[in-house]
Tab-separated table of C-alpha atoms and ligand atoms in Angstrom:
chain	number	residue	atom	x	y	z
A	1	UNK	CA	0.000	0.000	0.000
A	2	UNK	CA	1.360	3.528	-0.513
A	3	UNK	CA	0.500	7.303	-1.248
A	4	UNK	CA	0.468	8.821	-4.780
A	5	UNK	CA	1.436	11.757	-5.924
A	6	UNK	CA	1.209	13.891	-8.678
A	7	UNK	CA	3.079	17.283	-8.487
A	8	UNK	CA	2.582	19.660	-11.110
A	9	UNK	CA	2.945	16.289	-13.665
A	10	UNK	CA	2.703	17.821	-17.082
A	11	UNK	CA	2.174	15.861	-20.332
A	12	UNK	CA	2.615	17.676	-24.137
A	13	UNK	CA	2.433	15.454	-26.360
A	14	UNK	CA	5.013	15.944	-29.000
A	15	UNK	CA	3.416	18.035	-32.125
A	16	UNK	CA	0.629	19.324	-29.980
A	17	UNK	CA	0.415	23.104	-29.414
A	18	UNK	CA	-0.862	22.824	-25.461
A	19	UNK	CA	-0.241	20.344	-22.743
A	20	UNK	CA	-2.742	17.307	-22.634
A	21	UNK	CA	-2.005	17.292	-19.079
A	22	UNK	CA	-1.072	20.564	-17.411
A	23	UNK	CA	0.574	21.109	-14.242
A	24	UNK	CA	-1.580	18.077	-12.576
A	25	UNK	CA	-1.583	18.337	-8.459
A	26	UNK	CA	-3.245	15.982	-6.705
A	27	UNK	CA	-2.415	13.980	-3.102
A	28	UNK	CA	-3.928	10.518	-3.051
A	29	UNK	CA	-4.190	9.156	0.580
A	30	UNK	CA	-3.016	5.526	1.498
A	31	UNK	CA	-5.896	3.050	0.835
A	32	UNK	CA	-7.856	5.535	-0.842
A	33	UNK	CA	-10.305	5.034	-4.085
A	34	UNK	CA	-9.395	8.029	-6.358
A	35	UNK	CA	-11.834	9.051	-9.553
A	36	UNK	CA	-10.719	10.864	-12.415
A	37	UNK	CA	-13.521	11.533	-14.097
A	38	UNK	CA	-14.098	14.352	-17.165
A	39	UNK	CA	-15.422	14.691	-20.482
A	40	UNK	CA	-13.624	12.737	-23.229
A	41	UNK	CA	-10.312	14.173	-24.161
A	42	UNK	CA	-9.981	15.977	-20.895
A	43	UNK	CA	-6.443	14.231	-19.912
A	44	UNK	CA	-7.606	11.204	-17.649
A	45	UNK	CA	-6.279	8.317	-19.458
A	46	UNK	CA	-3.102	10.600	-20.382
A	47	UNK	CA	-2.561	11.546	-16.700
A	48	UNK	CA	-3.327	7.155	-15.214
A	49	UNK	CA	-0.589	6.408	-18.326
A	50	UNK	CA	2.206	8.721	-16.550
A	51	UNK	CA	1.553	6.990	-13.341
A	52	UNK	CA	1.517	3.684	-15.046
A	53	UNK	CA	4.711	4.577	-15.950
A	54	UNK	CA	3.334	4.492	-19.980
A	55	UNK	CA	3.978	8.003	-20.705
A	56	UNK	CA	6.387	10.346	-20.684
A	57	UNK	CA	6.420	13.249	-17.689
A	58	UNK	CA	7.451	16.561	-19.727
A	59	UNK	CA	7.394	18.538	-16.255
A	60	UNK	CA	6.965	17.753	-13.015
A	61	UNK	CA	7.140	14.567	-10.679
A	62	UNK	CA	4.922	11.674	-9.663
A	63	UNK	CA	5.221	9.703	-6.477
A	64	UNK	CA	4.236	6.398	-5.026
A	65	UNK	CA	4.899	6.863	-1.395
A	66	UNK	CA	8.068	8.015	-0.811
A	67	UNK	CA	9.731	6.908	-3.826
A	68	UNK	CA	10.289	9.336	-7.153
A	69	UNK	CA	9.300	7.122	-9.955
A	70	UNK	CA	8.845	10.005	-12.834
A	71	UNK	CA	11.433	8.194	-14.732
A	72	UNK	CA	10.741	4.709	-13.629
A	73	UNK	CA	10.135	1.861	-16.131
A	74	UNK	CA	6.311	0.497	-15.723
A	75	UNK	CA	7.631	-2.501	-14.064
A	76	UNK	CA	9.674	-0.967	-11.466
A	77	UNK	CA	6.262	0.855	-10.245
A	78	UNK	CA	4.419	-1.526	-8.377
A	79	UNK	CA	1.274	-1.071	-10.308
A	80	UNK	CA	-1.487	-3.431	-11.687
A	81	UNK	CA	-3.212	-1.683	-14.518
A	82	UNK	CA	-6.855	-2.659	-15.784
A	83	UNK	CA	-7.386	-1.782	-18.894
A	84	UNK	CA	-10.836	-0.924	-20.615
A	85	UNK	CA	-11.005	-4.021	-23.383
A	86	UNK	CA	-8.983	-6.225	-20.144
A	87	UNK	CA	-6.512	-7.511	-22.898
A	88	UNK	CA	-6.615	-11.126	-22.237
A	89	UNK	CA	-4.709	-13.905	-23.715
A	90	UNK	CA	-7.592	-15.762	-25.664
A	91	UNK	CA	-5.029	-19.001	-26.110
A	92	UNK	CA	-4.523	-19.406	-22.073
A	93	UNK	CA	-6.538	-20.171	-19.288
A	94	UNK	CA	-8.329	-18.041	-17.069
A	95	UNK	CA	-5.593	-19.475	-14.366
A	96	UNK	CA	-2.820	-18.295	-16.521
A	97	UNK	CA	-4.552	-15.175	-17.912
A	98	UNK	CA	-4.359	-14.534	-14.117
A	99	UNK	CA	-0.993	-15.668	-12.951
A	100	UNK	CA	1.060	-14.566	-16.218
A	101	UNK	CA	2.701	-11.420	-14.702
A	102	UNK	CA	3.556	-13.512	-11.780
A	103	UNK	CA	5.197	-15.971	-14.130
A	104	UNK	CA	7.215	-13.845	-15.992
A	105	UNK	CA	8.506	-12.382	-12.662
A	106	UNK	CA	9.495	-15.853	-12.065
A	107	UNK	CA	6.954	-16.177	-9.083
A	108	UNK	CA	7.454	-20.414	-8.605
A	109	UNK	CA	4.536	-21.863	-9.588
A	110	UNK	CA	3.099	-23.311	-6.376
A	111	UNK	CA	2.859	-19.531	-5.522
A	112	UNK	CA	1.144	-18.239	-8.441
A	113	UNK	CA	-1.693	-20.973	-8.002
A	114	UNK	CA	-2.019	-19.807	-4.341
A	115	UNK	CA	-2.282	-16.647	-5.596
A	116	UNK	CA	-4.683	-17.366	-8.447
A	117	UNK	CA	-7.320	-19.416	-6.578
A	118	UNK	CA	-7.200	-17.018	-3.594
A	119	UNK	CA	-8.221	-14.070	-6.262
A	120	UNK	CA	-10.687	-16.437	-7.967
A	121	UNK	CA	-12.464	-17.155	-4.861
A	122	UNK	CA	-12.295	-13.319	-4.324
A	123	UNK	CA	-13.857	-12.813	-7.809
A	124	UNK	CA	-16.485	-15.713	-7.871
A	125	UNK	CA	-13.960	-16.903	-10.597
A	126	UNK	CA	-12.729	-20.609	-8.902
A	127	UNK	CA	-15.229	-22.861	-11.268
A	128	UNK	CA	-13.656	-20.954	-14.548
A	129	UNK	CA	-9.819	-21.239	-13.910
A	130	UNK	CA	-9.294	-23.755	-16.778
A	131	UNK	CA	-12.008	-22.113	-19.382
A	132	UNK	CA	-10.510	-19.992	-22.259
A	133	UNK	CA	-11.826	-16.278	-22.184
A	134	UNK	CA	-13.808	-16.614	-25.082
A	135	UNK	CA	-15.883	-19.189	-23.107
A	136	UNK	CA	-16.863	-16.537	-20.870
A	137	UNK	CA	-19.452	-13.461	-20.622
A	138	UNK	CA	-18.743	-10.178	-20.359
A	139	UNK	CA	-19.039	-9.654	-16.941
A	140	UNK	CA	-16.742	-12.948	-16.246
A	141	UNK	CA	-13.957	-11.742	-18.191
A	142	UNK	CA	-14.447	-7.875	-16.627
A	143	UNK	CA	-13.049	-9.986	-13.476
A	144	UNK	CA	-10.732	-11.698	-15.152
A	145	UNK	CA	-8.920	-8.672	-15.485
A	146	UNK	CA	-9.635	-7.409	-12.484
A	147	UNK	CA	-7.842	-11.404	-10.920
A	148	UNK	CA	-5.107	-10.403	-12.945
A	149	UNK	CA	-4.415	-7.178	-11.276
A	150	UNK	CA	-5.129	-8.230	-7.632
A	151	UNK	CA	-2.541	-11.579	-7.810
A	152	UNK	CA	0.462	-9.270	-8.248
A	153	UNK	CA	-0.601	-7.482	-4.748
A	154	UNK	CA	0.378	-4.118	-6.596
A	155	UNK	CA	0.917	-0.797	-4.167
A	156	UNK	CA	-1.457	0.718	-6.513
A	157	UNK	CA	-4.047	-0.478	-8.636
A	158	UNK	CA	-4.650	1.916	-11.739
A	159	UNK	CA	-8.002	1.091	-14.257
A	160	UNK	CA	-9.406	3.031	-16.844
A	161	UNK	CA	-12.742	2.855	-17.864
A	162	UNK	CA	-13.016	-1.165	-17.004
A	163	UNK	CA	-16.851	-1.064	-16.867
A	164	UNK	CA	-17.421	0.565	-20.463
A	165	UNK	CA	-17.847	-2.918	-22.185
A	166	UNK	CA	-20.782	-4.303	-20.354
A	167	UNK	CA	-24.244	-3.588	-20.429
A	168	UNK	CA	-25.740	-0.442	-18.262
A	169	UNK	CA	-27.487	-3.532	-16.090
A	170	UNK	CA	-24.252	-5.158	-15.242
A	171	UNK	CA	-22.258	-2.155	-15.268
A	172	UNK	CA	-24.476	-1.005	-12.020
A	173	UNK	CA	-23.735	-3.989	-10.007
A	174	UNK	CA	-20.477	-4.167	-10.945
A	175	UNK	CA	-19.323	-0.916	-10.224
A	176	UNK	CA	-20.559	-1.988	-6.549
A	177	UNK	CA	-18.104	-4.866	-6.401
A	178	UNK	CA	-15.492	-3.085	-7.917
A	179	UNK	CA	-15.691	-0.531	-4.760
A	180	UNK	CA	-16.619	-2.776	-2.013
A	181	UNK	CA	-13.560	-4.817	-3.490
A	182	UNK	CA	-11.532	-2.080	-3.255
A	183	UNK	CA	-12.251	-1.714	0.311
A	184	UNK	CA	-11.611	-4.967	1.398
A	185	UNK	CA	-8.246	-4.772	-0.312
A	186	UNK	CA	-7.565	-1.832	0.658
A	187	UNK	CA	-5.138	-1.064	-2.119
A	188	UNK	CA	-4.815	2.710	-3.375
A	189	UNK	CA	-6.852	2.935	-6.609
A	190	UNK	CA	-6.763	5.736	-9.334
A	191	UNK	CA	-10.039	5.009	-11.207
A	192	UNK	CA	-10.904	6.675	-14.950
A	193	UNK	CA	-14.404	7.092	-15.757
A	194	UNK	CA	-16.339	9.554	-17.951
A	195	UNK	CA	-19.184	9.091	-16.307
A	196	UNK	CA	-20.173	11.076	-13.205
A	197	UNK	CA	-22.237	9.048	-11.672
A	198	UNK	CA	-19.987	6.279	-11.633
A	199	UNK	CA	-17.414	8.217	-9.872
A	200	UNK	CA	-20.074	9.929	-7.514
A	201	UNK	CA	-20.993	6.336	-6.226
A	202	UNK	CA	-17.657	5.087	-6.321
A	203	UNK	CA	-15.382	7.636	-5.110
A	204	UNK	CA	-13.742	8.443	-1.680
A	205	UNK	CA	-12.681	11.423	-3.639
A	206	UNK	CA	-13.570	12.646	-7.143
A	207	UNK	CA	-11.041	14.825	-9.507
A	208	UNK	CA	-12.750	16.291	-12.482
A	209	UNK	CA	-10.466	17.647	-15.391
A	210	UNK	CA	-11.529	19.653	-18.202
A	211	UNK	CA	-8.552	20.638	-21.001
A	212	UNK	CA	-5.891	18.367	-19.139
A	213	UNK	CA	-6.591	21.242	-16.079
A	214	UNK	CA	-7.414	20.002	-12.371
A	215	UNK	CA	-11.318	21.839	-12.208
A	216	UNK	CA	-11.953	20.195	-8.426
A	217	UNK	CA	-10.721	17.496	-6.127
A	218	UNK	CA	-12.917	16.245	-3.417
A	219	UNK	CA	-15.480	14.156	-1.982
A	220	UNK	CA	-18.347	13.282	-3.845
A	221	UNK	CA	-20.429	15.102	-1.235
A	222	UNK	CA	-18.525	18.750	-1.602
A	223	UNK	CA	-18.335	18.634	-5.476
A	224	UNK	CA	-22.288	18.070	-5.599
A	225	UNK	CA	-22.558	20.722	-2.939
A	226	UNK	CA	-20.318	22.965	-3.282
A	227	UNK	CA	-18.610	22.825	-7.139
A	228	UNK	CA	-15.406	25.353	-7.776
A	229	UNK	CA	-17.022	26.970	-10.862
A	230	UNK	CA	-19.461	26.574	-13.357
A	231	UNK	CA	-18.319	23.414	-15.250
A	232	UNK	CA	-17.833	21.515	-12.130
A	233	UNK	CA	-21.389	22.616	-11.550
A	234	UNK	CA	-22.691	21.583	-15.107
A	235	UNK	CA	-21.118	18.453	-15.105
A	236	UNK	CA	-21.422	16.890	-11.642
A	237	UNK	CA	-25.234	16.069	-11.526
A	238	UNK	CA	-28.130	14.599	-13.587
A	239	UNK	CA	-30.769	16.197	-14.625
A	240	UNK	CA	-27.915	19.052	-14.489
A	241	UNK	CA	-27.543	22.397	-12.435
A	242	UNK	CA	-29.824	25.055	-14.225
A	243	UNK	CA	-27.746	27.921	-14.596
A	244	UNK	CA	-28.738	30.986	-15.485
A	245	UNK	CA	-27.014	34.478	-16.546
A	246	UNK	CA	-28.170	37.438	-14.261
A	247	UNK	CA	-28.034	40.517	-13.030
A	248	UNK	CA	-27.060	41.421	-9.119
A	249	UNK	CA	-29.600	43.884	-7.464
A	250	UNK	CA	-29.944	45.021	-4.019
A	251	UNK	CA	-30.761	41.616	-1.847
A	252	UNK	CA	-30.569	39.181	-4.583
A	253	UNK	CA	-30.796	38.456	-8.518
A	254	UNK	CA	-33.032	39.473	-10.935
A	255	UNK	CA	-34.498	36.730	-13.163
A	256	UNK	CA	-36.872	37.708	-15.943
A	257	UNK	CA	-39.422	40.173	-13.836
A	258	UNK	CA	-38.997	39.056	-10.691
A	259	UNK	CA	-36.206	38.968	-7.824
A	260	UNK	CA	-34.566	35.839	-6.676
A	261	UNK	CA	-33.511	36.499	-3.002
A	262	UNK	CA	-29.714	35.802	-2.462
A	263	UNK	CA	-27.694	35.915	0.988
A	264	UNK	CA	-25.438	38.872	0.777
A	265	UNK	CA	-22.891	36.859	1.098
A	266	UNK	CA	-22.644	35.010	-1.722
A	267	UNK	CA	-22.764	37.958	-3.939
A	268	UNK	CA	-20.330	40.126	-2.379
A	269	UNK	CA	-19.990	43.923	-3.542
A	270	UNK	CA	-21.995	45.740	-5.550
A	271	UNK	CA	-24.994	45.540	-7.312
A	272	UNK	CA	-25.400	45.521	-11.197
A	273	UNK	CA	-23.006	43.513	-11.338
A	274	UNK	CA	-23.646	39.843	-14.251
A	275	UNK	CA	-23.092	36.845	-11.956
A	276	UNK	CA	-24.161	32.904	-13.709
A	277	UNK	CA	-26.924	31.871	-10.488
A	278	UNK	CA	-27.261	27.828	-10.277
A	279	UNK	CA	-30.084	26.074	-8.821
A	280	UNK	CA	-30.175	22.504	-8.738
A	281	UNK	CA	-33.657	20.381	-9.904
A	282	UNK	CA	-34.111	19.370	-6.833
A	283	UNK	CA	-33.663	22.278	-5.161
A	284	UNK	CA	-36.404	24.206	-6.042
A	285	UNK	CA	-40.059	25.229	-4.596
A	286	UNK	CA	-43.252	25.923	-6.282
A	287	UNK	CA	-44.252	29.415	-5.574
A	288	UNK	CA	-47.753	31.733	-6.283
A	289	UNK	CA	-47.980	33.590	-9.617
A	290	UNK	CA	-45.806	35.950	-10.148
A	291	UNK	CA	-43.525	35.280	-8.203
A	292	UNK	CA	-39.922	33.803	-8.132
A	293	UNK	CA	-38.393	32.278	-11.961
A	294	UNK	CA	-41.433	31.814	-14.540
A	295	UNK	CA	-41.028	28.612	-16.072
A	296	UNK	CA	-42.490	27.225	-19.029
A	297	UNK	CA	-43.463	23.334	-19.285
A	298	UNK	CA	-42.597	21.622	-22.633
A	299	UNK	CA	-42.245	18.169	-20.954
A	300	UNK	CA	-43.073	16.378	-17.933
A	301	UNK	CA	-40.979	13.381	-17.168
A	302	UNK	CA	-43.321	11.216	-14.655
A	303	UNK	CA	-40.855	8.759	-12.674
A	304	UNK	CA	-43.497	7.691	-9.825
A	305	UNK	CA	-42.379	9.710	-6.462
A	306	UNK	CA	-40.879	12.488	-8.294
A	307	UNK	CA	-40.975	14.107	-12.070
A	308	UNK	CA	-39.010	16.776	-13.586
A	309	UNK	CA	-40.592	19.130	-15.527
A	310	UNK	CA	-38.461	20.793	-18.214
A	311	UNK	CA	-39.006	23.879	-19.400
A	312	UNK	CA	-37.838	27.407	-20.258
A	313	UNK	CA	-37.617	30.453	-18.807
A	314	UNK	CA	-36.533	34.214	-19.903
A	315	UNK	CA	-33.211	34.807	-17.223
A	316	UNK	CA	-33.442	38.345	-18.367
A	317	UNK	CA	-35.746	40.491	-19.099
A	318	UNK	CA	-35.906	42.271	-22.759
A	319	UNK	CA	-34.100	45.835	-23.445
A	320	UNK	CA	-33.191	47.360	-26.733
A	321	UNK	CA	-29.307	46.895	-25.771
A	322	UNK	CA	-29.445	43.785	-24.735
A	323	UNK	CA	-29.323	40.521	-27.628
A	324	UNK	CA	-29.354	38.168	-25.131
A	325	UNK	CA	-32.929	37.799	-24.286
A	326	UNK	CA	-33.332	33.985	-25.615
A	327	UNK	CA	-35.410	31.936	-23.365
A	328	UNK	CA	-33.000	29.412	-21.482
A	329	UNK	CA	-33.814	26.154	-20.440
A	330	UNK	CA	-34.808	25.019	-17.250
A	331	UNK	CA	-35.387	21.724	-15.257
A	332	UNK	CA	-36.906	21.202	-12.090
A	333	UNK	CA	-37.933	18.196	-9.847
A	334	UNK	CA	-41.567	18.423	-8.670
A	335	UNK	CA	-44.261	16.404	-6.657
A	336	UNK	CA	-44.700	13.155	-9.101
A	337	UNK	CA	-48.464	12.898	-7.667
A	338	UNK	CA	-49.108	16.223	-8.661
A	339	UNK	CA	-47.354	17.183	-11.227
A	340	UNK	CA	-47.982	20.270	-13.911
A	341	UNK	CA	-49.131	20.056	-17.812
A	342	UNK	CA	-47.594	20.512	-20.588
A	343	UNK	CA	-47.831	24.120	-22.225
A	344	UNK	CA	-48.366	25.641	-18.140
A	345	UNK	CA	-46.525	27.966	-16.677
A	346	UNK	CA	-45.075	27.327	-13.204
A	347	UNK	CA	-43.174	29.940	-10.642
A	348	UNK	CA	-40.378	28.443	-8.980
A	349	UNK	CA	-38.451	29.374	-5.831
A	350	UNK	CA	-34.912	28.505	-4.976
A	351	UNK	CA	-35.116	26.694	-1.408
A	352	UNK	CA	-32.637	29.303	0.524
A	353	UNK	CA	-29.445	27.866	1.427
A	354	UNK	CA	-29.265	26.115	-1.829
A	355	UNK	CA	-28.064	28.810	-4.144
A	356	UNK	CA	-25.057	28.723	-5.865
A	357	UNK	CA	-23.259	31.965	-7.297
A	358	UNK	CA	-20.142	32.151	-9.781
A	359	UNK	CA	-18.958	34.920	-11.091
A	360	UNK	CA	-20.312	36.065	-14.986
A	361	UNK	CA	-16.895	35.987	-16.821
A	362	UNK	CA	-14.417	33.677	-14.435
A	363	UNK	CA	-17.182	31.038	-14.026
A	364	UNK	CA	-15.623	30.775	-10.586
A	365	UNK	CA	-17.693	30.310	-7.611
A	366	UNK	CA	-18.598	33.433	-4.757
A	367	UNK	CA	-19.347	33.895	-1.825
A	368	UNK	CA	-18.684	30.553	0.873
B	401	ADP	N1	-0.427	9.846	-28.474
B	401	ADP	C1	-0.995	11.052	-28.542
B	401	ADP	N2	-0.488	12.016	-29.338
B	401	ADP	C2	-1.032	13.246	-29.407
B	401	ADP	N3	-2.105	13.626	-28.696
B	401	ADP	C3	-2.661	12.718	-27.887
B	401	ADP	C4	-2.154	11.387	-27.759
B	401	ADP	N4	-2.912	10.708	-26.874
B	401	ADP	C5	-3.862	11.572	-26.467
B	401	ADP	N5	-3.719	12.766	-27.062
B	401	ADP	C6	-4.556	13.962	-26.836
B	401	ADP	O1	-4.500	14.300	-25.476
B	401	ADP	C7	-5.764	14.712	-24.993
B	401	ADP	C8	-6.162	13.860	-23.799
B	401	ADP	O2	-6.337	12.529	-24.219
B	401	ADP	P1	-6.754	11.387	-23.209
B	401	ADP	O3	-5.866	11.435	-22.027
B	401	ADP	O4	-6.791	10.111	-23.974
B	401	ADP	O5	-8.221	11.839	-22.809
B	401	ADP	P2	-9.379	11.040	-22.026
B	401	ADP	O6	-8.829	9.746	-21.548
B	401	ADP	O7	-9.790	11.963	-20.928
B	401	ADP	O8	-10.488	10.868	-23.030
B	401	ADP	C9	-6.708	14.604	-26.181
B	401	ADP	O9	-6.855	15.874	-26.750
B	401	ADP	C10	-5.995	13.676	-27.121
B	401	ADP	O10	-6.335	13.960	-28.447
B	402	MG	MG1	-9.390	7.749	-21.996
């Protein structure tokens, strides 16, 4: 088991004009389940290669635990790396799928069957050992790779995107066994996903990157609540964060006709100023007429308990100077027993204390 680092690891790729991944800093505990998570292109398989040891470092260091190993061959790292189409032998067992590092380390062979069946039970794998992978279903092999990672006993396991072959179904409950796995282990885990949800529910920590930059690096918990800036914001979340361009007045925002309330603190200074004002779905409460952000319904999604109405709304509010008057869209999560038609128009509320600000031009989050 051991700590990783990355400090200020950089990756430009020769030929390309910017760095794929720029100035990366991030502290990974000891035992710790690590998501990188991002749109595609963002850096996150670029950034798990340099700590695999698979690509170059143009500028600055990565550490597991206290050793240096920026210019470490791969198989000086102590790393097991799962990769997204697992990369099995298909003319060897599952037994020696699994124990083939070990043998070409020169493990002795009562070993790497110790080894093998201990993982196997681990996996639910023991009554496959001697099948061939193409004898087995998507899910099976999924483990596979995963036994072949665990029997080396890495410091640090490192897998990207190892649940984008199976079906959504399977992909559910194995993301669950992949972290409860983890646990047990116990092994330090860098984990690249592009989907948020999967590293929402599997995270002890969550680092989003946009552009090969570091946007946020937290718990699951504080990027939902509390996102950096806008794109953490927009991307964290489904049905997303409605966010909306606005002016600051005295005591809140103005949205369309009416004034949204906002603490004083999260706006800071001055008044006039153009501030981006996120609400989540969920966060929001149906008000009288006239009142609060004037939504109109173009569908209602009914999903029993709850449904989300999405609609639009006009964020501001029409002057001959001003282009921008296009009506914006807008989700929100309402009653499911109850909910509104088609074509209405609802008045919503932000529930106080659930108001996000970030400033117009920065994108960067105000106030606490
Ligand atoms: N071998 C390469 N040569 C040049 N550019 C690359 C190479 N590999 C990746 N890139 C670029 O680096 C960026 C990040 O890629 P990658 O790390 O694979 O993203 P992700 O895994 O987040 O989808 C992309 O813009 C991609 O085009
Ligand atoms: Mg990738």
């Amino acid at each position: 088991m051991a700590t990783v680092k990355f400090d200020n690891a950089t990756r430009l790729y020769p030929g390309n004009d910017v760095p794929s991944v720029d100035k990366l800093n991030i502290d990974i505990a000891d035992g710790e389940f690590l998501v990188l998570v991002g749109p595609s292109g963002c850096g996150k398989s670029t950034s798990l290669r340099m700590l695999a040891g698979l690509e170059e470092v143009n500028g600055g260091k990565i550490w597991i635990g206290d050793r240096d190993v920026t210019n470490l061959s791969p198989k000086d790292r102590d790393v097991a790396m799962v990769f997204q189409n697992y990369a099995l032998y298909p003319h060897m067992s599952v037994a020696d799928n699994m124990g083939f590092a070990l043998k070409i380390a020169g493990t002795d062979k009562a070993e790497i069957r110790k080894r093998v069946e201990e993982a196997a039970k681990i996996l639910d794998l023991s009554q496959y050992l001697e099948r061939k992978p193409k004898a087995l279903s998507g899910g099976q092999r999924q483990r596979v790779a995963m036994g072949r990672a665990i029997v080396r006993s890495p410091q640090v396991f490192l897998m990207d995107e190892p649940l984008s072959n199976l079906d959504a179904k399977l992909r559910v409950q194995t993301r669950t066994q992949i972290a409860s796995l983890q646990r047990r282990l116990g092994v330090t885990t860098v984990y690249v996903t592009h989907d948020q949800v999967e590293a929402m529910t599997m995270g002890d920590r969550v680092a989003l990157l946009k552009d090969g930059l570091l946007q946020q690096c937290d718990t699951p918990r504080n990027m939902y609540d509390r996102p950096n800036n806008v794109f953490v914001a927009g991307f964290i979340g489904s049905p997303a964060m409605n966010l909306l361009d606005v002016e600051t007045i005295d005591g809140g925002v103005k949205v369309g006709d009416s004034t949204v309330p906002v603490e004083r603190d999260l706006l800071g200074s001055a008044s006039g100023k153009q501030v981006t004002l996120g609400v989540r779905p969920e966060d929001l409460d149906v008000v009288s007429a006239g009142q609060g952000i004037a939504v109109e319904i173009d569908v209602v999604e009914e999903l029993g308990a709850d449904a989300y109405i999405y609609g639009s709304t006009r964020a501001k509010t029409h002057t001959e100077a001003d282009e921008d008057t296009a009506d914006k869209p807008f989700i929100a999560r309402v009653d499911g027993r109850r909910p509104p038609e088609k074509g209405e128009t609802i008045y919503f509320a932000p529930k106080p204390g659930h108001i996000h600000v970030f400033d117009a031009s920065s994108g960067v989050r105000l106030g606490s």
